[in-house]
mmCIF file of C-alpha atoms in Angstrom:
data_model
loop_
_atom_site.group_PDB
_atom_site.id
_atom_site.type_symbol
_atom_site.label_atom_id
_atom_site.label_comp_id
_atom_site.label_asym_id
_atom_site.label_seq_id
_atom_site.Cartn_x
_atom_site.Cartn_y
_atom_site.Cartn_z
ATOM 1 C CA MET U 1 0.000 0.000 0.000
ATOM 2 C CA ALA U 2 1.390 3.407 -0.967
ATOM 3 C CA ASP U 3 1.967 6.048 1.669
ATOM 4 C CA PRO U 4 -0.513 8.966 1.127
ATOM 5 C CA HIS U 5 2.090 11.482 2.274
ATOM 6 C CA PRO U 6 5.204 11.602 0.139
ATOM 7 C CA PRO U 7 8.519 11.645 1.959
ATOM 8 C CA PRO U 8 9.851 15.152 2.706
ATOM 9 C CA ALA U 9 12.545 14.733 0.077
ATOM 10 C CA PHE U 10 9.918 14.852 -2.698
ATOM 11 C CA PHE U 11 8.134 18.001 -1.555
ATOM 12 C CA ASN U 12 9.896 21.108 -0.358
ATOM 13 C CA PRO U 13 7.363 23.774 0.782
ATOM 14 C CA TYR U 14 10.053 26.428 0.569
ATOM 15 C CA ALA U 15 10.509 25.746 -3.127
ATOM 16 C CA VAL U 16 7.139 27.386 -3.913
ATOM 17 C CA ALA U 17 7.207 31.181 -3.903
ATOM 18 C CA ILE U 18 4.144 32.750 -2.272
ATOM 19 C CA ASP U 19 3.865 36.503 -2.028
ATOM 20 C CA ASP U 20 2.014 38.338 0.753
ATOM 21 C CA GLU U 21 -1.225 38.784 -1.204
ATOM 22 C CA VAL U 22 -1.492 35.086 -2.023
ATOM 23 C CA ALA U 23 -0.744 34.155 1.598
ATOM 24 C CA ILE U 24 -3.457 36.510 2.872
ATOM 25 C CA ALA U 25 -5.939 35.129 0.344
ATOM 26 C CA LEU U 26 -5.115 31.543 1.374
ATOM 27 C CA LEU U 27 -5.525 32.416 5.064
ATOM 28 C CA ALA U 28 -8.843 34.151 4.425
ATOM 29 C CA ASP U 29 -10.076 31.192 2.389
ATOM 30 C CA MET U 30 -9.041 28.798 5.174
ATOM 31 C CA HIS U 31 -10.924 30.850 7.804
ATOM 32 C CA VAL U 32 -14.047 31.028 5.616
ATOM 33 C CA ARG U 33 -13.992 27.254 5.006
ATOM 34 C CA ARG U 34 -13.637 26.543 8.737
ATOM 35 C CA ALA U 35 -16.518 28.953 9.521
ATOM 36 C CA ILE U 36 -18.681 27.163 6.941
ATOM 37 C CA GLU U 37 -17.834 23.808 8.538
ATOM 38 C CA ARG U 38 -18.789 25.178 11.980
ATOM 39 C CA GLY U 39 -22.090 26.435 10.535
ATOM 40 C CA GLU U 40 -21.512 30.123 11.257
ATOM 41 C CA PHE U 41 -23.047 31.116 7.913
ATOM 42 C CA ASP U 42 -26.252 29.123 8.421
ATOM 43 C CA ASN U 43 -29.522 31.008 8.959
ATOM 44 C CA LEU U 44 -28.175 34.459 8.084
ATOM 45 C CA PRO U 45 -30.787 37.141 7.267
ATOM 46 C CA GLY U 46 -31.550 37.093 3.551
ATOM 47 C CA SER U 47 -30.177 33.584 3.126
ATOM 48 C CA GLY U 48 -31.447 32.000 -0.072
ATOM 49 C CA LYS U 49 -32.948 35.249 -1.348
ATOM 50 C CA PRO U 50 -31.708 36.965 -4.505
ATOM 51 C CA LEU U 51 -29.596 40.080 -4.204
ATOM 52 C CA ASP U 52 -31.328 43.382 -4.923
ATOM 53 C CA MET U 53 -29.281 44.290 -7.998
ATOM 54 C CA PRO U 54 -30.024 47.144 -10.411
ATOM 55 C CA ASP U 55 -31.097 46.389 -13.971
ATOM 56 C CA ARG U 56 -28.119 48.131 -15.523
ATOM 57 C CA HIS U 57 -24.472 48.026 -14.480
ATOM 58 C CA ASP U 58 -23.721 50.490 -11.709
ATOM 59 C CA PRO U 59 -20.169 50.315 -10.344
ATOM 60 C CA VAL U 60 -21.139 51.935 -7.027
ATOM 61 C CA TRP U 61 -24.351 49.976 -6.380
ATOM 62 C CA TRP U 62 -22.983 48.687 -3.064
ATOM 63 C CA LEU U 63 -22.272 52.240 -1.877
ATOM 64 C CA LYS U 64 -25.788 53.378 -2.756
ATOM 65 C CA ASN U 65 -27.256 50.379 -0.924
ATOM 66 C CA LEU U 66 -25.076 51.148 2.102
ATOM 67 C CA LEU U 67 -26.248 54.767 2.146
ATOM 68 C CA LYS U 68 -29.893 53.691 1.895
ATOM 69 C CA ARG U 69 -29.570 50.921 4.502
ATOM 70 C CA GLU U 70 -27.686 53.073 7.041
ATOM 71 C CA ARG U 71 -29.815 56.150 6.225
ATOM 72 C CA LEU U 72 -26.724 58.227 5.496
ATOM 73 C CA VAL U 73 -26.893 61.436 3.495
ATOM 74 C CA LEU U 74 -23.988 62.898 1.585
ATOM 75 C CA LEU U 75 -24.549 66.548 0.805
ATOM 76 C CA PRO U 76 -22.272 69.279 -0.457
ATOM 77 C CA ALA U 77 -20.551 71.111 2.396
ATOM 78 C CA SER U 78 -22.691 74.213 1.944
ATOM 79 C CA PHE U 79 -25.971 72.261 2.342
ATOM 80 C CA GLN U 80 -24.634 70.171 5.219
ATOM 81 C CA LEU U 81 -23.484 73.252 7.130
ATOM 82 C CA ARG U 82 -26.828 74.982 6.532
ATOM 83 C CA LYS U 83 -28.645 71.974 7.989
ATOM 84 C CA GLU U 84 -26.263 71.872 10.962
ATOM 85 C CA ASP U 85 -26.745 75.599 11.546
ATOM 86 C CA ALA U 86 -30.527 75.203 11.548
ATOM 87 C CA ALA U 87 -30.380 72.308 14.031
ATOM 88 C CA LEU U 88 -27.584 73.676 16.217
ATOM 89 C CA ASP U 89 -29.809 75.419 18.781
ATOM 90 C CA GLU U 90 -31.859 72.257 19.330
ATOM 91 C CA ARG U 91 -28.676 70.230 19.749
ATOM 92 C CA LEU U 92 -27.296 72.793 22.197
ATOM 93 C CA ASP U 93 -30.520 72.728 24.227
ATOM 94 C CA GLU U 94 -29.905 69.035 24.926
ATOM 95 C CA MET U 95 -26.557 69.826 26.584
ATOM 96 C CA TRP U 96 -26.192 70.536 30.277
ATOM 97 C CA SER U 97 -22.862 72.293 30.731
ATOM 98 C CA GLU U 98 -21.598 75.535 29.286
ATOM 99 C CA ALA U 99 -18.248 73.889 28.478
ATOM 100 C CA ASP U 100 -19.974 71.318 26.247
ATOM 101 C CA VAL U 101 -21.991 74.059 24.532
ATOM 102 C CA ARG U 102 -18.860 76.139 23.974
ATOM 103 C CA HIS U 103 -17.012 73.137 22.545
ATOM 104 C CA GLU U 104 -19.897 72.318 20.160
ATOM 105 C CA ILE U 105 -20.075 75.917 18.885
ATOM 106 C CA GLU U 106 -16.315 76.055 18.369
ATOM 107 C CA GLU U 107 -16.401 72.762 16.445
ATOM 108 C CA PHE U 108 -19.228 74.118 14.271
ATOM 109 C CA ASN U 109 -17.220 77.293 13.602
ATOM 110 C CA ARG U 110 -14.173 75.188 12.642
ATOM 111 C CA ARG U 111 -16.258 73.244 10.123
ATOM 112 C CA VAL U 112 -17.653 76.488 8.661
ATOM 113 C CA LEU U 113 -14.180 78.014 8.321
ATOM 114 C CA ARG U 114 -12.809 74.805 6.787
ATOM 115 C CA GLY U 115 -15.705 74.862 4.298
ATOM 116 C CA ARG U 116 -14.969 78.491 3.416
ATOM 117 C CA TYR U 117 -11.307 77.754 2.621
ATOM 118 C CA GLN U 118 -12.015 74.686 0.492
ATOM 119 C CA PRO U 119 -12.901 74.973 -3.178
ATOM 120 C CA ALA U 120 -16.653 75.008 -3.687
ATOM 121 C CA ALA U 121 -17.992 71.557 -4.593
ATOM 122 C CA GLY U 122 -21.520 72.776 -5.047
ATOM 123 C CA PRO U 123 -23.523 75.878 -4.197
ATOM 124 C CA PRO U 124 -21.666 78.682 -2.461
ATOM 125 C CA LEU U 125 -21.327 78.517 1.318
ATOM 126 C CA VAL U 126 -23.418 81.262 2.902
ATOM 127 C CA THR U 127 -23.370 79.942 6.479
ATOM 128 C CA MET U 128 -21.480 82.220 8.839
ATOM 129 C CA PRO U 129 -19.605 81.174 11.968
ATOM 130 C CA ARG U 130 -21.548 81.684 15.194
ATOM 131 C CA ASP U 131 -20.570 84.247 17.820
ATOM 132 C CA VAL U 132 -19.637 81.972 20.717
ATOM 133 C CA GLU U 133 -20.571 84.310 23.575
ATOM 134 C CA ALA U 134 -23.875 85.413 22.026
ATOM 135 C CA THR U 135 -24.874 81.808 21.304
ATOM 136 C CA ILE U 136 -24.004 80.754 24.865
ATOM 137 C CA ALA U 137 -26.034 83.671 26.251
ATOM 138 C CA ALA U 138 -29.031 82.655 24.105
ATOM 139 C CA TRP U 139 -28.624 79.038 25.284
ATOM 140 C CA ALA U 140 -28.542 80.187 28.933
ATOM 141 C CA ASP U 141 -31.669 82.318 28.406
ATOM 142 C CA ARG U 142 -33.555 79.405 26.824
ATOM 143 C CA ARG U 143 -32.418 77.139 29.663
ATOM 144 C CA ALA U 144 -33.535 79.625 32.328
ATOM 145 C CA LYS U 145 -36.893 80.047 30.579
ATOM 146 C CA ARG U 146 -37.441 76.260 30.486
ATOM 147 C CA ALA U 147 -36.498 76.003 34.172
ATOM 148 C CA ALA U 148 -38.941 78.794 35.090
ATOM 149 C CA GLU U 149 -41.712 77.090 33.124
ATOM 150 C CA ALA U 150 -40.982 73.800 34.868
ATOM 151 C CA ARG U 151 -41.076 75.498 38.285
ATOM 152 C CA SER U 152 -44.394 77.212 37.495
ATOM 153 C CA ARG U 153 -45.880 73.894 36.328
ATOM 154 C CA ALA U 154 -44.652 72.227 39.511
ATOM 155 C CA ARG U 155 -46.196 75.002 41.643
ATOM 156 C CA ALA U 156 -49.476 74.718 39.765
ATOM 157 C CA ASP U 157 -49.592 70.971 40.409
ATOM 158 C CA ALA U 158 -48.404 71.131 44.048
ATOM 159 C CA PRO U 159 -51.392 72.968 45.647
ATOM 160 C CA ASP U 160 -53.852 70.378 44.307
ATOM 161 C CA GLU U 161 -51.939 67.591 46.006
ATOM 162 C CA GLY U 162 -51.650 69.606 49.225
ATOM 163 C CA ARG U 163 -55.404 70.179 49.351
ATOM 164 C CA ARG U 164 -56.081 66.492 48.859
ATOM 165 C CA HIS U 165 -53.680 65.693 51.633
ATOM 166 C CA ARG U 166 -55.395 68.175 53.988
ATOM 167 C CA ARG U 167 -58.787 66.710 53.192
ATOM 168 C CA ARG U 168 -57.536 63.262 54.067
ATOM 169 C CA THR U 169 -56.149 64.465 57.375
ATOM 170 C CA ARG U 170 -59.352 66.320 58.281
ATOM 171 C CA ARG U 171 -61.563 63.282 57.700
ATOM 172 C CA ARG U 172 -59.642 61.139 60.164
#
């Protein structure tokens, strides 16, 4: 009976030249085959269903699907900064400390200035940097107003509970 493994004299693994790319591809293939044997690719979502491919050849179909699936939007810098400027006050109102608000405004201003110094890749950039101190003062005013409204609502609700409590104590 012949030995299934030839003696080492017949096969020298160092005689075959393998570059880095081939070695990486062989390693990746080995890991995929082992994962298939372990069953790690069984019951994946979309298994057995056809891929949602466009009718005509589109070299960036996977990027478009990624953007749609992750709900990402790629806009020119001028549009993106306009949207950020419109939503900045709401984002600032969610923050609690003045240091965080200051940092967020400064980061916004850096993005606006970077957009102004880059060549226009779309409509012109009309968004202006924010005045840090004025924006912080407006944030503090909105915060104080919300706190006052919350206190007035709490006061309006408190007497009703106090009266109920007094009624309960009087009946006893």
